[in-house]
Amino acid sequence: MGAGISSTASENNVETSLSDIPESCISFLFMNLEPEEICKLAIVNKNFHKASSADFVWESKLPHSYKFLINKVLGDQENLATMTKKEIYAKLCQPNFFDGGIKEVWLDRCSGQICLSISSKSFKITGIDDRRYWNHIPTEESRFKSVAYLQQMWWVEVLGELEFEFPKGNYTLFFKLQLGKASKRLGRRVCNLDQVHGWDIKPVRFQLSTSDGQNSLSQCYLHTPGEWAYYHVGDFVVHKPNGPTTIKFSLAQIDCTHTKGGLCIDGAVIYPIELAERFKHF
């Protein structure tokens, strides 16, 4: 009797492996992982690879407003009906320009959260059309290949505005600025600081407001000549994800007792608050 039981147990002792896990179970597991983790596990075997491409897996990683985002940046350029959700995610993780190339949006690859960059060419800048004061200069240091450069002026005021459908969450906005004009000389980066003046006398005022009544105001002296720096304008919260939010933001130094000059404005960036620590800011 004992021998019979032992024989039966031996016959039922079938080895199993990862390839025996049903593809549907793997896909549901992937829904709880970050995109980067899914891509790493996709090379385990064929079942994992197939499961990693399931539409419902990648739709769970896309922001709730991804259809607005697709129409905003892709429009009729792509045959969206034939794209898988994984392909849409990959496309949105790339830099995508819109509004004539003066704004850019992308998804953070690790978290799937929306990030935006706004060119100085989209701003309303006092005196921008007068070449005695301002110039748009080409540079490889900007993702938009151009920055606004102030030579000298008494009244400095820069206004920006954006209407966008953000997913629910907390966001922060920065101006990207530099004191001095950078160029290349003999293959090395040099920054001309000859025209930099006036920024240590009074602070610059930064202001932000949203269409649902949020407001913030702060002041800061401009620092670190010769280096790009991010200056915090304000934070805002999106409570309703299924509609556009209008954001107005500005920087100003309008004390006319002295001139200011030597300022480069690349643009502004909007990030989820938890991602903002990735770059140096004031």
mmCIF file of C-alpha atoms in Angstrom:
data_model
loop_
_atom_site.group_PDB
_atom_site.id
_atom_site.type_symbol
_atom_site.label_atom_id
_atom_site.label_comp_id
_atom_site.label_asym_id
_atom_site.label_seq_id
_atom_site.Cartn_x
_atom_site.Cartn_y
_atom_site.Cartn_z
ATOM 1 C CA MET A 1 0.000 0.000 0.000
ATOM 2 C CA GLY A 2 2.794 2.357 0.911
ATOM 3 C CA ALA A 3 4.575 1.575 -2.331
ATOM 4 C CA GLY A 4 1.392 2.311 -4.306
ATOM 5 C CA ILE A 5 0.970 5.737 -2.716
ATOM 6 C CA SER A 6 4.650 6.563 -3.368
ATOM 7 C CA SER A 7 4.324 5.551 -7.009
ATOM 8 C CA THR A 8 1.231 7.734 -7.486
ATOM 9 C CA ALA A 9 2.902 10.771 -5.921
ATOM 10 C CA SER A 10 5.924 10.305 -8.170
ATOM 11 C CA GLU A 11 3.735 10.170 -11.255
ATOM 12 C CA ASN A 12 1.938 13.399 -10.241
ATOM 13 C CA ASN A 13 5.181 15.275 -9.507
ATOM 14 C CA VAL A 14 5.187 17.261 -12.773
ATOM 15 C CA GLU A 15 7.716 20.080 -13.053
ATOM 16 C CA THR A 16 6.345 23.537 -13.946
ATOM 17 C CA SER A 17 8.081 26.673 -15.253
ATOM 18 C CA LEU A 18 7.345 30.322 -16.014
ATOM 19 C CA SER A 19 6.208 29.331 -19.504
ATOM 20 C CA ASP A 20 3.250 27.509 -17.930
ATOM 21 C CA ILE A 21 1.764 30.706 -16.465
ATOM 22 C CA PRO A 22 -1.273 31.770 -18.531
ATOM 23 C CA GLU A 23 -0.683 34.867 -20.635
ATOM 24 C CA SER A 24 -3.791 36.566 -19.185
ATOM 25 C CA CYS A 25 -2.431 36.175 -15.637
ATOM 26 C CA ILE A 26 0.874 37.729 -16.649
ATOM 27 C CA SER A 27 -0.937 40.676 -18.261
ATOM 28 C CA PHE A 28 -2.918 41.359 -15.089
ATOM 29 C CA LEU A 29 0.341 41.227 -13.124
ATOM 30 C CA PHE A 30 1.889 43.764 -15.512
ATOM 31 C CA MET A 31 -0.918 46.218 -14.792
ATOM 32 C CA ASN A 32 0.583 46.691 -11.313
ATOM 33 C CA LEU A 33 4.119 47.337 -12.583
ATOM 34 C CA GLU A 34 5.865 50.419 -13.914
ATOM 35 C CA PRO A 35 6.424 50.639 -17.706
ATOM 36 C CA GLU A 36 10.176 50.194 -17.307
ATOM 37 C CA GLU A 37 9.645 46.981 -15.297
ATOM 38 C CA ILE A 38 7.234 45.621 -17.934
ATOM 39 C CA CYS A 39 9.809 46.118 -20.686
ATOM 40 C CA LYS A 40 12.481 44.305 -18.684
ATOM 41 C CA LEU A 41 10.212 41.316 -17.995
ATOM 42 C CA ALA A 42 9.091 41.110 -21.639
ATOM 43 C CA ILE A 43 12.327 39.273 -22.526
ATOM 44 C CA VAL A 44 11.749 36.403 -20.051
ATOM 45 C CA ASN A 45 9.937 34.197 -22.602
ATOM 46 C CA LYS A 46 7.333 34.265 -25.384
ATOM 47 C CA ASN A 47 4.369 34.355 -22.992
ATOM 48 C CA PHE A 48 5.792 37.320 -21.113
ATOM 49 C CA HIS A 49 6.556 39.074 -24.394
ATOM 50 C CA LYS A 50 3.001 38.623 -25.684
ATOM 51 C CA ALA A 51 1.504 39.633 -22.329
ATOM 52 C CA SER A 52 3.617 42.791 -22.288
ATOM 53 C CA SER A 53 1.917 43.995 -25.478
ATOM 54 C CA ALA A 54 -1.687 43.661 -24.294
ATOM 55 C CA ASP A 55 -3.717 46.801 -24.991
ATOM 56 C CA PHE A 56 -5.355 46.885 -21.555
ATOM 57 C CA VAL A 57 -1.904 46.812 -19.906
ATOM 58 C CA TRP A 58 -0.667 49.936 -21.690
ATOM 59 C CA GLU A 59 -3.993 51.734 -21.556
ATOM 60 C CA SER A 60 -3.662 51.545 -17.757
ATOM 61 C CA LYS A 61 -0.305 53.360 -18.067
ATOM 62 C CA LEU A 62 -1.586 56.135 -20.321
ATOM 63 C CA PRO A 63 -2.938 59.329 -18.696
ATOM 64 C CA HIS A 64 -6.732 59.643 -18.606
ATOM 65 C CA SER A 65 -6.509 62.525 -21.073
ATOM 66 C CA TYR A 66 -4.442 60.577 -23.596
ATOM 67 C CA LYS A 67 -7.088 60.893 -26.345
ATOM 68 C CA PHE A 68 -6.909 64.689 -26.070
ATOM 69 C CA LEU A 69 -3.128 64.397 -26.116
ATOM 70 C CA ILE A 70 -3.153 62.213 -29.231
ATOM 71 C CA ASN A 71 -5.389 64.659 -31.113
ATOM 72 C CA LYS A 72 -3.244 67.572 -29.946
ATOM 73 C CA VAL A 73 0.119 66.237 -31.065
ATOM 74 C CA LEU A 74 -0.688 63.651 -33.723
ATOM 75 C CA GLY A 75 -3.919 64.761 -35.367
ATOM 76 C CA ASP A 76 -4.231 63.256 -38.821
ATOM 77 C CA GLN A 77 -0.529 62.477 -39.128
ATOM 78 C CA GLU A 78 -0.941 58.926 -37.908
ATOM 79 C CA ASN A 79 -3.456 56.182 -38.562
ATOM 80 C CA LEU A 80 -4.440 55.938 -34.914
ATOM 81 C CA ALA A 81 -6.925 53.127 -35.508
ATOM 82 C CA THR A 82 -4.079 50.763 -36.376
ATOM 83 C CA MET A 83 -1.814 51.739 -33.467
ATOM 84 C CA THR A 84 -1.664 49.546 -30.376
ATOM 85 C CA LYS A 85 -1.769 51.171 -26.942
ATOM 86 C CA LYS A 86 1.884 50.231 -26.474
ATOM 87 C CA GLU A 87 2.765 52.058 -29.712
ATOM 88 C CA ILE A 88 0.757 55.087 -28.576
ATOM 89 C CA TYR A 89 2.586 55.089 -25.238
ATOM 90 C CA ALA A 90 5.959 54.871 -26.980
ATOM 91 C CA LYS A 91 5.019 57.685 -29.372
ATOM 92 C CA LEU A 92 3.870 59.973 -26.551
ATOM 93 C CA CYS A 93 7.101 59.329 -24.612
ATOM 94 C CA GLN A 94 8.988 61.004 -27.454
ATOM 95 C CA PRO A 95 9.225 64.815 -27.699
ATOM 96 C CA ASN A 96 6.064 65.961 -29.513
ATOM 97 C CA PHE A 97 5.800 69.536 -30.761
ATOM 98 C CA PHE A 98 2.462 71.263 -31.241
ATOM 99 C CA ASP A 99 0.985 74.744 -31.815
ATOM 100 C CA GLY A 100 3.368 75.380 -34.685
ATOM 101 C CA GLY A 101 6.419 74.010 -32.898
ATOM 102 C CA ILE A 102 6.414 76.506 -30.000
ATOM 103 C CA LYS A 103 5.220 73.995 -27.404
ATOM 104 C CA GLU A 104 6.305 70.450 -26.627
ATOM 105 C CA VAL A 105 4.742 67.634 -24.620
ATOM 106 C CA TRP A 106 5.922 64.172 -23.652
ATOM 107 C CA LEU A 107 5.224 61.423 -21.142
ATOM 108 C CA ASP A 108 7.787 60.576 -18.507
ATOM 109 C CA ARG A 109 8.887 57.060 -19.505
ATOM 110 C CA CYS A 110 8.954 55.712 -15.962
ATOM 111 C CA SER A 111 5.692 57.111 -14.603
ATOM 112 C CA GLY A 112 3.608 57.982 -17.686
ATOM 113 C CA GLN A 113 3.011 61.496 -16.332
ATOM 114 C CA ILE A 114 2.670 64.522 -18.599
ATOM 115 C CA CYS A 115 5.502 67.065 -18.939
ATOM 116 C CA LEU A 116 5.453 70.226 -21.055
ATOM 117 C CA SER A 117 7.932 72.751 -22.370
ATOM 118 C CA ILE A 118 6.934 76.155 -23.775
ATOM 119 C CA SER A 119 9.165 78.224 -26.063
ATOM 120 C CA SER A 120 9.940 81.897 -25.448
ATOM 121 C CA LYS A 121 8.461 82.518 -28.916
ATOM 122 C CA SER A 122 4.995 81.845 -27.478
ATOM 123 C CA PHE A 123 5.379 84.596 -24.837
ATOM 124 C CA LYS A 124 4.189 88.182 -24.972
ATOM 125 C CA ILE A 125 7.355 90.137 -24.188
ATOM 126 C CA THR A 126 7.307 93.909 -23.820
ATOM 127 C CA GLY A 127 9.472 95.420 -26.577
ATOM 128 C CA ILE A 128 10.216 92.097 -28.298
ATOM 129 C CA ASP A 129 9.840 93.654 -31.770
ATOM 130 C CA ASP A 130 12.405 96.386 -31.079
ATOM 131 C CA ARG A 131 15.876 95.037 -31.864
ATOM 132 C CA ARG A 132 17.465 97.719 -29.674
ATOM 133 C CA TYR A 133 16.167 95.750 -26.702
ATOM 134 C CA TRP A 134 15.436 92.128 -27.595
ATOM 135 C CA ASN A 135 16.605 89.528 -30.120
ATOM 136 C CA HIS A 136 15.749 85.911 -30.852
ATOM 137 C CA ILE A 137 19.101 84.180 -31.128
ATOM 138 C CA PRO A 138 19.709 80.632 -32.416
ATOM 139 C CA THR A 139 21.289 78.136 -30.047
ATOM 140 C CA GLU A 140 21.701 74.386 -29.680
ATOM 141 C CA GLU A 141 21.177 74.772 -25.923
ATOM 142 C CA SER A 142 17.414 75.112 -26.378
ATOM 143 C CA ARG A 143 15.131 72.272 -27.413
ATOM 144 C CA PHE A 144 13.410 74.912 -29.578
ATOM 145 C CA LYS A 145 16.759 75.975 -31.108
ATOM 146 C CA SER A 146 16.112 79.625 -30.215
ATOM 147 C CA VAL A 147 16.036 81.846 -27.105
ATOM 148 C CA ALA A 148 14.962 85.435 -26.425
ATOM 149 C CA TYR A 149 17.880 87.643 -25.422
ATOM 150 C CA LEU A 150 17.546 91.005 -23.656
ATOM 151 C CA GLN A 151 20.323 93.490 -24.346
ATOM 152 C CA GLN A 152 19.071 96.328 -22.145
ATOM 153 C CA MET A 153 15.721 97.707 -21.022
ATOM 154 C CA TRP A 154 14.061 99.584 -18.188
ATOM 155 C CA TRP A 155 10.742 97.695 -18.145
ATOM 156 C CA VAL A 156 11.009 93.888 -18.331
ATOM 157 C CA GLU A 157 7.736 91.974 -18.515
ATOM 158 C CA VAL A 158 7.126 88.498 -19.936
ATOM 159 C CA LEU A 159 3.644 86.935 -20.122
ATOM 160 C CA GLY A 160 2.800 83.333 -20.953
ATOM 161 C CA GLU A 161 -0.486 81.482 -21.354
ATOM 162 C CA LEU A 162 -1.405 77.842 -21.936
ATOM 163 C CA GLU A 163 -4.692 75.992 -22.309
ATOM 164 C CA PHE A 164 -4.281 72.259 -21.825
ATOM 165 C CA GLU A 165 -6.178 69.208 -20.621
ATOM 166 C CA PHE A 166 -4.095 67.905 -17.728
ATOM 167 C CA PRO A 167 -4.699 64.624 -15.907
ATOM 168 C CA LYS A 168 -5.698 64.965 -12.258
ATOM 169 C CA GLY A 169 -2.681 65.803 -10.103
ATOM 170 C CA ASN A 170 -0.291 68.410 -8.696
ATOM 171 C CA TYR A 171 1.897 70.400 -11.082
ATOM 172 C CA THR A 172 4.647 72.989 -10.881
ATOM 173 C CA LEU A 173 5.823 75.626 -13.371
ATOM 174 C CA PHE A 174 9.312 77.080 -13.881
ATOM 175 C CA PHE A 175 10.921 79.668 -16.138
ATOM 176 C CA LYS A 176 14.209 78.519 -17.668
ATOM 177 C CA LEU A 177 16.589 81.520 -17.623
ATOM 178 C CA GLN A 178 20.251 82.364 -17.987
ATOM 179 C CA LEU A 179 22.252 85.499 -17.280
ATOM 180 C CA GLY A 180 24.676 85.961 -20.163
ATOM 181 C CA LYS A 181 24.810 84.929 -23.813
ATOM 182 C CA ALA A 182 26.445 81.579 -24.546
ATOM 183 C CA SER A 183 28.310 80.672 -27.723
ATOM 184 C CA LYS A 184 30.950 78.243 -28.978
ATOM 185 C CA ARG A 185 34.573 79.313 -29.396
ATOM 186 C CA LEU A 186 37.146 76.813 -30.682
ATOM 187 C CA GLY A 187 34.689 74.053 -29.811
ATOM 188 C CA ARG A 188 34.273 75.190 -26.206
ATOM 189 C CA ARG A 189 31.272 76.821 -24.557
ATOM 190 C CA VAL A 190 31.841 80.408 -23.490
ATOM 191 C CA CYS A 191 29.323 82.824 -21.981
ATOM 192 C CA ASN A 192 29.520 86.579 -22.552
ATOM 193 C CA LEU A 193 28.496 88.424 -19.390
ATOM 194 C CA ASP A 194 29.304 91.951 -20.622
ATOM 195 C CA GLN A 195 25.659 93.040 -20.794
ATOM 196 C CA VAL A 196 24.537 91.404 -17.534
ATOM 197 C CA HIS A 197 23.461 94.103 -15.082
ATOM 198 C CA GLY A 198 20.593 95.277 -12.900
ATOM 199 C CA TRP A 199 19.386 91.927 -11.583
ATOM 200 C CA ASP A 200 21.034 92.275 -8.175
ATOM 201 C CA ILE A 201 19.260 95.551 -7.341
ATOM 202 C CA LYS A 202 15.637 94.362 -7.155
ATOM 203 C CA PRO A 203 14.155 90.841 -7.312
ATOM 204 C CA VAL A 204 12.148 89.517 -10.236
ATOM 205 C CA ARG A 205 8.446 88.949 -9.531
ATOM 206 C CA PHE A 206 6.940 85.638 -10.672
ATOM 207 C CA GLN A 207 3.184 85.132 -10.861
ATOM 208 C CA LEU A 208 0.825 82.290 -11.791
ATOM 209 C CA SER A 209 -2.966 81.992 -12.042
ATOM 210 C CA THR A 210 -5.370 79.339 -13.315
ATOM 211 C CA SER A 211 -8.854 79.454 -14.814
ATOM 212 C CA ASP A 212 -10.326 77.875 -11.663
ATOM 213 C CA GLY A 213 -9.042 80.629 -9.366
ATOM 214 C CA GLN A 214 -5.679 79.371 -8.114
ATOM 215 C CA ASN A 215 -2.993 82.033 -7.687
ATOM 216 C CA SER A 216 0.611 82.276 -6.556
ATOM 217 C CA LEU A 217 3.139 85.106 -6.306
ATOM 218 C CA SER A 218 6.837 84.980 -5.468
ATOM 219 C CA GLN A 219 10.013 87.033 -5.819
ATOM 220 C CA CYS A 220 13.592 85.980 -6.446
ATOM 221 C CA TYR A 221 16.933 87.496 -7.447
ATOM 222 C CA LEU A 222 18.454 85.937 -10.563
ATOM 223 C CA HIS A 223 21.541 83.841 -9.808
ATOM 224 C CA THR A 224 24.382 81.860 -11.399
ATOM 225 C CA PRO A 225 25.561 83.938 -14.405
ATOM 226 C CA GLY A 226 26.563 81.761 -17.310
ATOM 227 C CA GLU A 227 24.374 78.798 -16.332
ATOM 228 C CA TRP A 228 20.814 77.840 -17.181
ATOM 229 C CA ALA A 229 18.608 77.732 -14.096
ATOM 230 C CA TYR A 230 14.954 77.017 -13.362
ATOM 231 C CA TYR A 231 13.046 79.668 -11.406
ATOM 232 C CA HIS A 232 9.919 78.520 -9.615
ATOM 233 C CA VAL A 233 6.802 80.434 -10.631
ATOM 234 C CA GLY A 234 4.133 78.479 -8.772
ATOM 235 C CA ASP A 235 2.207 75.241 -8.269
ATOM 236 C CA PHE A 236 -1.331 74.317 -9.260
ATOM 237 C CA VAL A 237 -3.693 71.399 -8.726
ATOM 238 C CA VAL A 238 -5.927 69.804 -11.359
ATOM 239 C CA HIS A 239 -9.066 68.438 -9.708
ATOM 240 C CA LYS A 240 -11.180 67.793 -12.825
ATOM 241 C CA PRO A 241 -9.291 65.801 -15.467
ATOM 242 C CA ASN A 242 -11.932 65.906 -18.218
ATOM 243 C CA GLY A 243 -11.623 69.524 -19.272
ATOM 244 C CA PRO A 244 -9.078 72.173 -20.266
ATOM 245 C CA THR A 245 -7.235 74.272 -17.690
ATOM 246 C CA THR A 246 -5.968 77.719 -18.646
ATOM 247 C CA ILE A 247 -2.724 78.801 -16.991
ATOM 248 C CA LYS A 248 -1.351 82.339 -17.081
ATOM 249 C CA PHE A 249 2.160 83.028 -15.812
ATOM 250 C CA SER A 250 4.620 85.891 -15.881
ATOM 251 C CA LEU A 251 7.947 87.323 -14.818
ATOM 252 C CA ALA A 252 8.471 91.045 -14.318
ATOM 253 C CA GLN A 253 11.084 93.527 -13.153
ATOM 254 C CA ILE A 254 9.448 96.890 -13.801
ATOM 255 C CA ASP A 255 11.355 99.152 -11.435
ATOM 256 C CA CYS A 256 12.306 101.962 -13.833
ATOM 257 C CA THR A 257 14.999 103.423 -11.561
ATOM 258 C CA HIS A 258 17.584 101.228 -13.308
ATOM 259 C CA THR A 259 18.083 99.257 -16.520
ATOM 260 C CA LYS A 260 18.418 95.502 -16.764
ATOM 261 C CA GLY A 261 20.216 93.466 -19.414
ATOM 262 C CA GLY A 262 22.024 90.311 -20.460
ATOM 263 C CA LEU A 263 19.082 87.924 -19.852
ATOM 264 C CA CYS A 264 18.358 84.813 -21.948
ATOM 265 C CA ILE A 265 14.862 83.299 -21.809
ATOM 266 C CA ASP A 266 14.579 79.760 -23.120
ATOM 267 C CA GLY A 267 10.972 79.270 -22.047
ATOM 268 C CA ALA A 268 8.952 77.578 -19.322
ATOM 269 C CA VAL A 269 8.409 73.996 -18.194
ATOM 270 C CA ILE A 270 5.519 72.276 -16.420
ATOM 271 C CA TYR A 271 6.163 69.064 -14.499
ATOM 272 C CA PRO A 272 4.295 66.928 -11.989
ATOM 273 C CA ILE A 273 5.551 68.098 -8.600
ATOM 274 C CA GLU A 274 7.158 64.759 -7.752
ATOM 275 C CA LEU A 275 9.398 65.011 -10.849
ATOM 276 C CA ALA A 276 10.540 68.594 -10.258
ATOM 277 C CA GLU A 277 13.553 67.631 -8.161
ATOM 278 C CA ARG A 278 15.275 66.299 -11.275
ATOM 279 C CA PHE A 279 16.681 69.707 -12.109
ATOM 280 C CA LYS A 280 18.309 72.591 -10.242
ATOM 281 C CA HIS A 281 15.905 75.388 -9.400
ATOM 282 C CA PHE A 282 15.427 78.474 -7.240
#
